[in-house]
Coordinates of C-alpha atoms (C1' of nucleotides) in Angstrom, one line a residue:
Chain J
M1 CA 54.5 -19.7 -31.7
E2 CA 55.2 -19.3 -35.4
T3 CA 52.6 -18.3 -37.9
R4 CA 53.4 -21.4 -39.9
E5 CA 52.3 -23.7 -37.1
L6 CA 49.2 -21.2 -36.7
R7 CA 48.3 -21.7 -40.4
Y8 CA 48.9 -25.2 -40.2
F9 CA 46.5 -25.7 -37.2
V10 CA 43.9 -23.6 -38.7
A11 CA 44.0 -25.7 -41.6
V12 CA 43.4 -29.0 -39.6
A13 CA 40.9 -27.8 -37.4
E14 CA 38.6 -26.3 -40.5
E15 CA 39.1 -29.6 -42.0
L16 CA 38.9 -31.8 -39.2
H17 CA 41.0 -34.2 -41.4
F18 CA 44.7 -34.3 -41.5
S19 CA 45.3 -35.4 -45.1
R20 CA 42.6 -33.0 -46.4
A21 CA 44.4 -30.2 -44.6
A22 CA 47.9 -31.4 -45.9
R23 CA 46.7 -31.1 -49.4
R24 CA 45.2 -27.7 -48.9
L25 CA 48.5 -26.7 -47.5
G26 CA 50.4 -28.1 -50.2
I27 CA 52.5 -30.4 -47.9
A28 CA 52.3 -34.4 -47.1
Q29 CA 50.3 -35.5 -44.3
P30 CA 53.3 -36.7 -41.8
P31 CA 55.0 -33.1 -41.6
L32 CA 51.5 -31.7 -40.8
S33 CA 50.8 -34.4 -38.0
R34 CA 54.4 -34.0 -36.5
A35 CA 53.8 -30.1 -36.6
I36 CA 50.4 -30.2 -34.8
R37 CA 51.9 -33.0 -32.0
Q38 CA 54.9 -30.2 -31.6
L39 CA 52.5 -27.5 -31.0
E40 CA 50.7 -29.2 -28.9
R41 CA 53.7 -30.5 -26.6
R42 CA 55.0 -26.7 -26.6
L43 CA 51.8 -25.5 -25.6
G44 CA 51.2 -28.1 -22.9
V45 CA 47.8 -28.5 -24.1
T46 CA 46.0 -31.1 -26.3
L47 CA 44.2 -29.3 -29.1
L48 CA 42.7 -32.3 -31.1
E49 CA 41.0 -35.6 -30.1
R50 CA 41.8 -38.3 -32.3
D51 CA 40.1 -41.3 -32.6
S52 CA 39.7 -43.3 -35.5
R53 CA 36.9 -42.0 -38.2
G54 CA 38.1 -38.3 -37.5
V55 CA 39.4 -35.6 -35.6
A56 CA 37.6 -33.3 -33.2
L57 CA 38.4 -30.1 -31.6
T58 CA 38.9 -29.9 -27.8
P59 CA 37.8 -26.6 -25.9
A60 CA 41.5 -25.4 -25.8
G61 CA 41.4 -26.2 -29.7
S62 CA 38.4 -24.2 -30.4
V63 CA 40.0 -21.1 -28.6
L64 CA 43.2 -21.5 -30.6
L65 CA 41.0 -21.6 -33.7
R66 CA 39.2 -18.4 -33.0
E67 CA 42.6 -16.7 -31.7
G68 CA 44.7 -18.1 -34.1
R69 CA 42.3 -16.9 -37.0
A70 CA 42.5 -13.3 -35.9
A71 CA 46.3 -13.5 -35.1
L72 CA 46.8 -14.5 -39.1
D73 CA 44.5 -11.9 -39.9
A74 CA 46.7 -9.4 -38.3
V75 CA 49.8 -10.8 -39.6
A76 CA 48.2 -10.6 -43.1
A77 CA 47.2 -7.3 -42.5
A78 CA 50.8 -6.1 -41.5
D79 CA 52.2 -7.9 -44.7
R80 CA 49.7 -6.1 -46.9
R81 CA 49.7 -2.9 -45.3
T82 CA 53.5 -2.4 -45.4
R83 CA 53.3 -3.7 -49.0
R84 CA 51.1 -0.8 -50.0
A85 CA 52.9 1.9 -47.7
G86 CA 55.9 1.0 -49.6
Q87 CA 54.5 1.0 -53.2
A88 CA 52.6 4.4 -52.0
A89 CA 55.9 6.2 -52.2
N90 CA 55.9 5.6 -55.7
G91 CA 52.2 6.9 -56.3
G92 CA 50.3 3.8 -55.5
A93 CA 46.6 3.9 -54.5
G94 CA 46.1 5.7 -51.0
L95 CA 43.2 4.2 -49.5
V96 CA 41.0 1.4 -50.1
L97 CA 37.3 1.8 -49.0
A98 CA 35.2 -1.3 -48.9
T99 CA 31.4 -1.2 -49.2
K100 CA 28.6 -3.7 -50.0
A101 CA 27.9 -3.9 -53.8
G102 CA 24.4 -2.0 -54.1
A103 CA 24.4 0.0 -50.7
S104 CA 24.8 3.3 -50.1
S105 CA 24.5 4.1 -53.5
E106 CA 23.8 7.7 -53.0
L107 CA 26.1 8.5 -50.2
L108 CA 29.3 6.9 -51.7
P109 CA 29.4 9.1 -54.9
K110 CA 28.8 12.3 -52.9
L111 CA 31.4 11.0 -50.3
L112 CA 34.0 10.3 -53.0
D113 CA 33.4 13.7 -54.8
A114 CA 33.7 15.6 -51.7
Y115 CA 36.8 14.1 -50.5
A116 CA 38.4 14.2 -54.0
A117 CA 38.0 18.0 -53.8
E118 CA 40.0 18.1 -50.6
P119 CA 43.5 19.7 -50.8
D120 CA 45.4 16.8 -49.4
A121 CA 43.2 14.1 -50.8
V122 CA 44.6 10.7 -51.9
P123 CA 43.5 8.3 -54.4
V124 CA 40.8 6.1 -52.9
E125 CA 40.2 2.6 -54.4
V126 CA 36.6 1.2 -53.8
L127 CA 36.2 -2.5 -53.2
L128 CA 32.6 -3.6 -53.7
C129 CA 32.4 -6.7 -51.5
G130 CA 29.6 -9.2 -50.3
I131 CA 27.3 -9.3 -47.3
G132 CA 29.2 -9.2 -43.9
E133 CA 32.8 -9.4 -45.6
Q134 CA 33.8 -6.0 -44.7
E135 CA 35.1 -6.6 -41.1
R136 CA 37.3 -9.1 -42.4
L137 CA 38.7 -6.9 -45.1
L138 CA 39.5 -4.4 -42.5
R139 CA 41.1 -6.8 -40.1
D140 CA 43.4 -8.5 -42.4
G141 CA 44.3 -5.4 -44.3
R142 CA 42.6 -5.6 -47.5
A143 CA 40.5 -2.7 -46.9
D144 CA 41.7 0.5 -44.7
V145 CA 38.1 1.8 -44.3
A146 CA 34.4 0.7 -44.9
L147 CA 30.9 1.7 -45.0
L148 CA 28.7 -0.4 -42.5
H149 CA 25.0 -0.7 -42.0
R150 CA 24.1 -1.2 -38.4
P151 CA 22.4 -3.2 -37.1
F152 CA 23.2 -5.6 -39.9
D153 CA 26.8 -5.2 -39.5
S154 CA 28.7 -5.5 -36.4
I155 CA 31.2 -2.8 -35.6
T156 CA 32.8 -4.5 -32.4
G157 CA 36.6 -4.0 -32.4
L158 CA 36.4 -1.1 -34.9
D159 CA 36.5 2.7 -34.7
S160 CA 33.5 4.3 -36.3
E161 CA 31.6 7.7 -37.0
E162 CA 27.9 7.9 -37.9
L163 CA 26.7 9.1 -41.0
V164 CA 23.2 9.0 -41.8
T165 CA 20.3 7.0 -40.3
E166 CA 17.3 6.1 -42.5
Q167 CA 13.9 4.3 -42.5
Q168 CA 13.3 0.9 -43.9
V169 CA 10.8 -0.1 -46.5
A170 CA 9.7 -3.3 -47.9
I171 CA 10.6 -4.4 -51.5
L172 CA 7.8 -6.3 -53.3
P173 CA 6.8 -7.3 -56.9
A174 CA 4.9 -4.3 -58.5
G175 CA 1.6 -6.4 -58.6
H176 CA 1.4 -7.7 -55.3
P177 CA -1.6 -7.1 -53.1
L178 CA 0.6 -5.2 -50.3
A179 CA 2.3 -3.0 -52.9
H180 CA -0.1 -0.3 -52.9
R181 CA -0.5 0.0 -49.2
P182 CA 0.7 3.5 -47.6
H183 CA 2.8 1.3 -45.1
L184 CA 3.2 -1.9 -43.4
R185 CA 4.5 -3.7 -40.4
M186 CA 7.0 -6.2 -40.0
A187 CA 4.8 -8.9 -38.8
E188 CA 2.8 -8.4 -42.1
V189 CA 6.1 -8.5 -44.2
E190 CA 7.4 -11.5 -42.4
A191 CA 3.9 -13.6 -42.5
L192 CA 3.9 -13.7 -46.4
P193 CA 3.7 -17.5 -47.0
D194 CA 4.1 -16.8 -50.9
L195 CA 7.2 -14.4 -50.5
P196 CA 9.5 -15.9 -47.7
M197 CA 12.4 -13.6 -46.6
P198 CA 15.8 -14.4 -48.4
R199 CA 18.5 -16.1 -46.4
W200 CA 21.7 -14.4 -46.2
P201 CA 25.4 -15.8 -45.7
R202 CA 26.4 -16.4 -42.3
S203 CA 29.8 -15.4 -41.8
D204 CA 31.4 -18.8 -42.3
G205 CA 29.7 -18.8 -45.8
S206 CA 27.0 -21.3 -45.0
Y207 CA 23.1 -20.4 -45.0
P208 CA 20.7 -20.6 -42.4
P209 CA 17.7 -23.0 -43.1
G210 CA 14.2 -21.8 -43.9
P211 CA 12.1 -21.5 -47.2
G212 CA 13.6 -18.2 -48.6
P213 CA 15.8 -18.3 -51.5
E214 CA 19.8 -18.0 -51.0
V215 CA 21.2 -14.7 -51.9
R216 CA 24.5 -13.1 -52.1
D217 CA 24.1 -9.6 -53.3
H218 CA 21.6 -6.9 -54.1
A219 CA 21.2 -7.4 -57.8
Q220 CA 20.3 -11.0 -57.5
L221 CA 18.1 -10.0 -54.7
L222 CA 16.1 -7.5 -56.5
Q223 CA 15.7 -9.7 -59.5
L224 CA 14.2 -12.5 -57.2
V225 CA 11.6 -9.7 -55.7
A226 CA 10.7 -8.9 -59.6
L227 CA 10.2 -12.6 -60.1
G228 CA 7.9 -12.7 -57.3
R229 CA 10.0 -15.1 -55.3
T230 CA 10.8 -13.2 -52.2
S231 CA 10.2 -9.9 -50.5
V232 CA 12.8 -8.1 -48.3
V233 CA 13.1 -5.4 -46.1
L234 CA 15.8 -2.7 -47.0
P235 CA 17.0 1.0 -46.3
E236 CA 15.0 3.4 -48.3
S237 CA 18.1 4.8 -49.9
C238 CA 17.8 1.7 -52.0
R239 CA 15.0 3.2 -53.9
S240 CA 17.4 5.1 -56.1
L241 CA 18.3 2.0 -57.5
L242 CA 15.0 0.0 -57.8
R243 CA 13.7 -1.5 -61.1
P244 CA 10.3 -0.5 -62.3
D245 CA 8.8 -3.8 -61.7
V246 CA 9.2 -3.8 -57.8
A247 CA 7.6 -1.6 -55.4
A248 CA 8.8 0.2 -51.8
V249 CA 6.5 0.3 -49.0
P250 CA 7.6 2.0 -45.7
V251 CA 7.6 -0.5 -42.8
L252 CA 6.7 1.6 -39.7
D253 CA 8.4 -0.6 -37.0
A254 CA 11.5 -1.9 -38.9
P255 CA 14.7 -1.0 -36.8
S256 CA 16.1 2.2 -38.6
V257 CA 19.4 1.7 -40.1
T258 CA 22.5 3.8 -39.7
T259 CA 25.4 4.1 -42.2
V260 CA 28.7 4.1 -40.4
I261 CA 32.2 4.8 -41.7
A262 CA 34.5 2.5 -39.7
W263 CA 38.4 1.6 -39.7
P264 CA 40.4 -0.6 -37.7
P265 CA 41.9 1.1 -34.3
H266 CA 45.3 2.2 -34.2
S267 CA 45.4 3.1 -37.8
R268 CA 44.5 6.7 -38.2
S269 CA 46.6 7.7 -41.1
R270 CA 46.7 11.3 -41.9
A271 CA 44.7 10.4 -45.4
L272 CA 42.4 8.1 -43.2
A273 CA 41.4 11.0 -40.9
G274 CA 40.8 13.3 -44.0
L275 CA 38.4 11.1 -45.3
V276 CA 36.6 10.4 -42.1
R277 CA 36.3 14.2 -41.6
T278 CA 35.1 14.7 -45.0
A279 CA 32.4 11.9 -44.6
T280 CA 31.0 13.4 -41.2
R281 CA 30.5 16.6 -42.8
C282 CA 28.4 15.7 -45.8
Chain V
M1 CA 55.7 -13.4 -43.0
E2 CA 56.7 -15.7 -39.7
T3 CA 56.5 -14.3 -36.2
R4 CA 60.3 -14.5 -35.9
E5 CA 60.7 -12.0 -38.7
L6 CA 58.2 -9.7 -36.9
R7 CA 59.8 -10.1 -33.6
Y8 CA 63.2 -9.4 -35.2
F9 CA 61.8 -6.4 -37.0
V10 CA 60.1 -4.6 -34.1
A11 CA 63.5 -4.9 -32.2
V12 CA 65.5 -3.4 -34.6
A13 CA 62.8 -0.7 -35.2
E14 CA 62.7 -0.1 -31.6
E15 CA 66.5 -0.1 -30.8
L16 CA 67.4 1.5 -34.1
H17 CA 70.4 -0.3 -33.8
F18 CA 71.2 -3.8 -35.1
S19 CA 74.0 -4.9 -32.5
R20 CA 71.6 -3.8 -29.7
A21 CA 68.8 -5.6 -31.0
A22 CA 70.8 -8.7 -32.0
R23 CA 71.7 -8.7 -28.2
R24 CA 68.1 -8.1 -26.9
L25 CA 66.9 -11.1 -29.1
G26 CA 69.6 -13.1 -27.9
I27 CA 71.3 -13.7 -31.4
A28 CA 74.3 -12.6 -33.1
Q29 CA 74.2 -9.6 -35.2
P30 CA 74.9 -10.9 -38.7
P31 CA 72.0 -13.3 -38.8
L32 CA 69.6 -10.3 -38.0
S33 CA 70.7 -8.2 -40.5
R34 CA 70.5 -11.0 -42.8
A35 CA 67.0 -11.7 -41.7
I36 CA 65.8 -8.1 -42.2
R37 CA 67.3 -7.8 -45.7
Q38 CA 65.4 -11.0 -46.5
L39 CA 62.1 -9.7 -45.1
E40 CA 62.8 -6.5 -46.9
R41 CA 63.4 -8.5 -50.2
R42 CA 60.1 -10.6 -49.8
L43 CA 58.0 -7.7 -49.2
G44 CA 59.6 -5.8 -52.0
V45 CA 59.9 -2.9 -49.7
T46 CA 62.8 -1.0 -48.0
L47 CA 61.9 -0.8 -44.1
L48 CA 65.2 0.8 -42.7
E49 CA 67.2 3.5 -44.1
R50 CA 70.9 2.3 -43.2
D51 CA 73.3 5.2 -43.1
S52 CA 76.5 5.1 -41.1
R53 CA 75.8 6.3 -37.3
G54 CA 72.6 4.9 -37.4
V55 CA 69.6 3.3 -38.8
A56 CA 66.1 5.2 -39.5
L57 CA 62.6 3.9 -40.3
T58 CA 61.2 4.6 -43.7
P59 CA 57.4 5.4 -43.8
A60 CA 56.6 1.6 -44.8
G61 CA 59.1 0.8 -41.9
S62 CA 56.7 2.7 -39.2
V63 CA 53.7 1.0 -40.7
L64 CA 55.1 -2.3 -40.1
L65 CA 56.2 -1.7 -36.7
R66 CA 52.7 -0.3 -35.7
E67 CA 51.0 -3.3 -37.5
G68 CA 53.9 -5.8 -36.3
R69 CA 53.4 -5.0 -32.8
A70 CA 49.7 -5.6 -33.1
A71 CA 50.4 -8.7 -35.0
L72 CA 52.7 -10.1 -32.2
D73 CA 50.1 -9.1 -29.4
A74 CA 47.6 -11.2 -31.2
V75 CA 49.8 -14.3 -31.5
A76 CA 50.8 -13.9 -28.0
A77 CA 47.2 -13.7 -27.2
A78 CA 46.5 -16.9 -29.1
D79 CA 49.3 -18.6 -27.0
R80 CA 48.3 -17.5 -23.7
R81 CA 44.5 -18.1 -24.0
T82 CA 45.1 -21.5 -25.5
R83 CA 47.3 -22.4 -22.6
R84 CA 44.8 -21.2 -20.2
A85 CA 41.8 -23.0 -21.8
G86 CA 43.8 -26.1 -21.6
Q87 CA 44.7 -25.7 -17.9
A88 CA 41.2 -24.3 -17.1
A89 CA 40.1 -28.0 -17.9
N90 CA 42.1 -29.0 -15.0
G91 CA 40.5 -26.3 -12.6
G92 CA 42.5 -23.4 -13.6
A93 CA 41.6 -19.7 -13.2
G94 CA 38.4 -18.9 -15.1
L95 CA 38.7 -15.1 -15.7
V96 CA 41.7 -12.5 -15.5
L97 CA 40.2 -9.0 -14.7
A98 CA 42.9 -6.1 -15.0
T99 CA 42.0 -2.9 -13.2
K100 CA 44.4 0.3 -12.0
A101 CA 45.8 -0.2 -8.9
G102 CA 43.8 1.9 -6.5
A103 CA 40.9 2.7 -8.8
S104 CA 37.4 1.5 -8.4
S105 CA 38.0 0.3 -4.9
E106 CA 34.3 0.4 -3.9
L107 CA 33.0 -1.2 -7.4
L108 CA 35.3 -3.7 -7.6
P109 CA 34.8 -6.0 -4.4
K110 CA 31.0 -5.3 -4.9
L111 CA 31.2 -6.8 -8.5
L112 CA 33.4 -10.0 -7.5
D113 CA 31.2 -10.7 -4.7
A114 CA 27.9 -10.3 -6.8
Y115 CA 29.5 -12.4 -9.5
A116 CA 30.8 -15.2 -7.1
A117 CA 27.4 -15.5 -5.8
E118 CA 25.9 -16.5 -9.5
P119 CA 25.2 -20.2 -10.1
D120 CA 27.7 -20.5 -12.9
A121 CA 30.7 -18.2 -11.8
V122 CA 34.3 -19.2 -12.4
P123 CA 37.3 -17.9 -10.2
V124 CA 38.3 -14.5 -11.1
E125 CA 41.9 -13.4 -10.9
V126 CA 42.6 -9.7 -10.4
L127 CA 45.5 -8.4 -12.0
L128 CA 46.4 -4.8 -10.6
C129 CA 48.4 -3.0 -13.1
G130 CA 49.5 0.6 -13.9
I131 CA 48.0 3.6 -15.9
G132 CA 47.3 2.7 -19.3
E133 CA 48.4 -0.7 -19.1
Q134 CA 45.1 -2.5 -19.5
E135 CA 44.6 -2.3 -23.1
R136 CA 47.9 -3.8 -23.8
L137 CA 46.8 -6.5 -21.5
L138 CA 43.7 -7.4 -23.2
R139 CA 45.3 -7.5 -26.6
D140 CA 48.2 -9.8 -25.8
G141 CA 45.7 -12.0 -23.8
R142 CA 47.2 -11.5 -20.3
A143 CA 43.7 -10.5 -19.2
D144 CA 40.2 -11.4 -20.5
V145 CA 38.3 -8.2 -19.3
A146 CA 39.4 -5.0 -17.5
L147 CA 37.8 -1.8 -15.9
L148 CA 38.5 1.3 -17.8
H149 CA 37.9 5.0 -17.1
R150 CA 36.8 7.1 -19.8
P151 CA 38.1 9.6 -21.0
F152 CA 41.3 8.9 -19.5
D153 CA 41.4 5.3 -21.1
S154 CA 41.0 4.6 -24.8
I155 CA 38.5 2.0 -25.6
T156 CA 39.2 1.9 -29.4
G157 CA 39.1 -1.7 -30.6
L158 CA 37.5 -3.1 -27.4
D159 CA 33.8 -4.0 -26.6
S160 CA 32.5 -2.3 -23.4
E161 CA 29.5 -1.6 -21.3
E162 CA 29.2 1.4 -19.2
L163 CA 28.9 0.9 -15.3
V164 CA 28.8 4.1 -13.4
T165 CA 29.7 7.7 -13.8
E166 CA 31.1 10.0 -11.4
Q167 CA 32.2 13.6 -10.9
Q168 CA 35.6 14.5 -9.8
V169 CA 37.3 16.0 -6.8
A170 CA 40.6 17.8 -6.3
I171 CA 42.8 16.2 -3.8
L172 CA 44.8 18.9 -2.1
P173 CA 47.0 18.8 1.2
A174 CA 44.9 19.0 4.2
G175 CA 46.4 22.2 5.2
H176 CA 45.9 23.8 1.6
P177 CA 44.3 27.3 1.6
L178 CA 41.7 25.7 -1.0
A179 CA 41.0 22.7 1.0
H180 CA 38.2 24.1 2.8
R181 CA 36.4 25.7 -0.3
P182 CA 33.0 24.1 -1.1
H183 CA 34.0 23.6 -4.5
L184 CA 36.6 24.5 -7.3
R185 CA 36.9 25.0 -10.9
M186 CA 39.9 23.3 -13.2
A187 CA 41.3 26.5 -13.8
E188 CA 42.0 27.2 -10.1
V189 CA 43.4 23.8 -9.7
E190 CA 45.6 23.7 -12.8
A191 CA 47.0 27.3 -11.8
L192 CA 48.6 26.4 -8.5
P193 CA 52.2 27.2 -8.8
D194 CA 52.7 25.3 -5.4
L195 CA 51.1 22.4 -6.3
P196 CA 51.9 21.4 -10.2
M197 CA 49.8 18.6 -11.5
P198 CA 51.5 15.4 -11.7
R199 CA 52.7 13.7 -14.9
W200 CA 51.7 10.3 -15.9
P201 CA 53.4 8.1 -18.2
R202 CA 52.6 7.9 -21.6
S203 CA 51.7 4.6 -23.6
D204 CA 55.7 4.3 -24.4
G205 CA 56.7 4.7 -20.8
S206 CA 58.2 8.2 -21.2
Y207 CA 56.7 11.1 -19.5
P208 CA 55.6 14.5 -20.8
P209 CA 57.8 17.3 -19.8
G210 CA 56.7 20.0 -17.2
P211 CA 56.9 20.8 -13.6
G212 CA 55.1 18.3 -11.7
P213 CA 56.4 14.9 -10.2
E214 CA 56.4 11.9 -12.1
V215 CA 53.8 9.4 -10.8
R216 CA 53.1 5.7 -11.5
D217 CA 50.2 4.6 -9.3
H218 CA 47.8 5.9 -6.8
A219 CA 49.3 5.3 -3.5
Q220 CA 52.6 7.1 -4.8
L221 CA 50.4 9.9 -5.9
L222 CA 48.4 10.1 -2.7
Q223 CA 51.7 10.3 -0.9
L224 CA 53.1 13.0 -2.8
V225 CA 49.7 15.1 -2.1
A226 CA 50.1 14.7 1.6
L227 CA 53.6 15.9 1.2
G228 CA 52.3 19.0 -0.1
R229 CA 54.0 18.4 -3.7
T230 CA 51.3 18.0 -6.0
S231 CA 47.5 18.3 -6.5
V232 CA 45.5 15.9 -8.6
V233 CA 41.9 15.7 -9.9
L234 CA 40.3 12.4 -9.2
P235 CA 37.1 10.7 -9.5
E236 CA 35.0 11.0 -6.5
S237 CA 34.9 7.2 -5.5
C238 CA 38.7 7.7 -4.5
R239 CA 37.4 9.5 -1.4
S240 CA 37.0 5.9 0.4
L241 CA 40.7 5.4 0.3
L242 CA 41.9 9.0 1.0
R243 CA 44.2 9.4 4.1
P244 CA 43.2 11.9 6.6
D245 CA 46.0 14.2 5.9
V246 CA 44.7 15.0 2.2
A247 CA 41.1 17.0 1.4
A248 CA 38.8 16.4 -1.3
V249 CA 37.0 19.3 -3.2
P250 CA 34.6 18.9 -6.0
V251 CA 35.6 20.3 -9.2
L252 CA 32.6 21.6 -10.9
D253 CA 33.8 21.8 -14.5
A254 CA 36.0 18.6 -14.5
P255 CA 35.0 16.2 -17.3
S256 CA 32.9 13.4 -15.4
V257 CA 34.3 9.9 -15.3
T258 CA 32.8 6.9 -16.6
T259 CA 33.7 3.4 -15.4
V260 CA 33.1 0.8 -18.3
I261 CA 33.8 -3.0 -18.3
A262 CA 35.6 -4.0 -21.4
W263 CA 36.9 -6.8 -23.4
P264 CA 38.5 -7.9 -26.7
P265 CA 35.9 -8.5 -29.5
H266 CA 35.1 -12.0 -30.4
S267 CA 35.9 -13.4 -27.0
R268 CA 32.8 -13.6 -25.6
S269 CA 32.9 -16.7 -23.5
R270 CA 30.1 -17.8 -21.4
A271 CA 32.0 -16.9 -18.3
L272 CA 32.6 -13.3 -19.7
A273 CA 29.4 -12.7 -20.7
G274 CA 28.0 -13.8 -17.1
L275 CA 30.4 -11.5 -15.4
V276 CA 29.4 -8.4 -17.7
R277 CA 26.0 -9.2 -16.9
T278 CA 26.4 -9.1 -13.4
A279 CA 28.4 -6.0 -13.8
T280 CA 25.8 -4.1 -15.8
R281 CA 23.2 -5.2 -13.0
C282 CA 25.0 -3.6 -9.8
Chain R
dG1 C1' 95.7 8.9 -40.3
dC2 C1' 94.8 5.6 -37.2
dG3 C1' 91.3 3.5 -34.5
dC4 C1' 86.7 2.6 -33.5
dG5 C1' 82.0 1.4 -34.1
dC6 C1' 78.5 -0.6 -37.0
dG7 C1' 76.5 -3.0 -40.5
dA8 C1' 77.3 -6.2 -44.4
dT9 C1' 79.7 -10.3 -46.4
dA10 C1' 81.8 -15.0 -46.5
dC11 C1' 81.5 -19.4 -45.0
dC12 C1' 80.5 -23.3 -42.2
dC13 C1' 77.5 -26.3 -39.3
dG14 C1' 73.6 -28.2 -37.1
dG15 C1' 68.8 -28.6 -36.7
dA16 C1' 64.5 -28.5 -38.4
dC17 C1' 61.2 -29.1 -42.0
dG18 C1' 59.6 -31.7 -45.6
dG19 C1' 59.1 -36.2 -48.5
dT20 C1' 58.8 -41.6 -48.9
dA21 C1' 57.8 -45.8 -46.9
dT22 C1' 55.8 -48.3 -43.6
dC23 C1' 53.0 -49.3 -39.3
dG24 C1' 48.7 -49.8 -36.0
dC25 C1' 44.2 -49.2 -35.6
dC26 C1' 39.4 -49.4 -36.2
dG27 C1' 35.4 -50.0 -38.9
dA28 C1' 33.0 -51.8 -42.8
dG29 C1' 31.6 -55.6 -45.9
dG30 C1' 31.6 -60.1 -47.8
Chain A
dC1 C1' 35.5 -64.2 -39.2
dC2 C1' 38.6 -62.5 -42.1
dT3 C1' 39.9 -58.8 -45.2
dC4 C1' 40.4 -54.4 -47.1
dG5 C1' 40.5 -49.6 -46.9
dG6 C1' 41.0 -45.2 -44.7
dC7 C1' 43.5 -42.3 -41.5
dG8 C1' 46.7 -40.7 -38.2
dA9 C1' 51.6 -41.9 -36.3
dT10 C1' 56.0 -43.5 -36.5
dA11 C1' 60.7 -44.1 -38.9
dC12 C1' 64.1 -42.9 -41.6
dC13 C1' 66.5 -39.7 -44.9
dG14 C1' 67.8 -35.6 -47.7
dT15 C1' 68.1 -30.8 -47.8
dC16 C1' 67.8 -26.0 -46.9
dC17 C1' 67.7 -22.5 -43.7
dG18 C1' 68.9 -20.3 -39.7
dG19 C1' 72.4 -19.1 -36.6
dG20 C1' 77.6 -18.5 -35.3
dT21 C1' 82.4 -16.8 -36.1
dA22 C1' 85.5 -14.5 -38.6
dT23 C1' 86.2 -10.5 -41.6
dC24 C1' 85.5 -6.7 -44.6
dG25 C1' 84.1 -1.6 -45.9
dC26 C1' 82.9 2.5 -44.3
dG27 C1' 82.4 7.1 -42.0
dC28 C1' 83.5 9.6 -38.0
dG29 C1' 86.2 11.6 -34.3
dC30 C1' 90.2 11.9 -31.3

DNA sequence: GCGCGCGATACCCGGACGGTATCGCCGAGG
DNA sequence: CCTCGGCGATACCGTCCGGGTATCGCGCGC
């Protein structure tokens, strides 16, 4: 199976429409139809059910969609990491660290400073990314290592070390009746009709249904809290970047959040090992 | 990057010899040279250092060797799993479970029986394999799930659940002086000059140097023990398949062994989830 | 110095991939 | 009921790329 065929199939499976997929791929529709048919013939499996008014995935097709995406990510990772390894010889960046914009705002500078002081440190590029993007960045080679937050982020398929665990606090508008309570319970925060919980994007980019506002990053979120439109439960380290017009109240029964440093398996370069070692010590 | 190019590069990087690699790939040498040059040009990176009397990997080349193997495994997995998903519709095998030949001899039949009794069970094919092969089988799609033994097997990059933990015992010829001791220590077992520890294959198939015999599976191993050529420390569940001419003595300070059931991340099919659930309950 | 082994180059051929034109099918709408 | 429009499949053609053969260039060793 060639990556070209996988790219073509993934495009069709995502669009469920040959002509749109062909446009996306920058080719005409007939060669795309032919390529998919040929792929089906070689695999001995029908991947798509075509009737008029559309295309649907067969069970085998959805297996190939999932596995094919993973394979394409692995190929992209090989490409990117090789390019960077070649340029690193000429003094390019050593490591790319991915972290959610707005999270770990205390830990990150401490880690970077401590690592930079190590004798064999290499330059670290920091990649600020949206919610849930980090796993993808690691898998397709755009990043070498990431700071993740369990249980929000999944670490399946990654190697990791725990760094810190912290309690969570509810972020409320400063003037809200609950803002002066010493502590809260999850049930109280979730039941606020005037402050519905925000909705985060799912891994496919869509949003779950519900009353709360759609948010993509922390700055956006804090602004919505200050405006009295939503409330949210976050790890307490976020206190350091709170605006004065919002309040933080501990939530006793919220799950505690563990910050972990994670990297793709089988990629322990010397530089990465040094960064991980530094991280676990500070 | 096409998988053809990756296959070609991996062949050359493994053989470190263009003509041999070309023979292995079933093509002539000139097109192979050209393909590698073209790959290097497109990546903007030199992958191989050619001087006369041979070829050597550059640092970027060894990155591409590692990442390229992973990518090729992912593509192979996509191919195999799709084929099987297509045939499964016609009543093909549901799950492939990989386990080391001779290990978990009590656990495995119990697990298979318990799972077969589940209402939504699918057929399970058991793949007996050599030491350290299971991870590869999972990654390239030949198996869906495996029984592994920590700390011998690495589970990096896999999802897993713990099943049982057990102590280890030393396996000795029945007539050996130490065979009647109530228990032993690792230092005593390792220091036997007449019974050197066997050598297991490494992940690349080669054997570490040393005095002990080279072994590949458990039957072979037990025969060598009975012949008085070696001794070995194994999990105590292996007692059930010991021959009468060997003895098992507990080793107090040997690391305990945990049997885990493991599967590739992002592949939780309904059938797999059922098998894992059954496994954790028995 | 001559032969030999190995990778690079030159050149040719066939097939695969992509493009344009067109067909066949089905559903919507007047 | 007929027609039109949308969509995927088919037919056909040109081109480029991948593979083969022949040969070169260059070290190394007998």
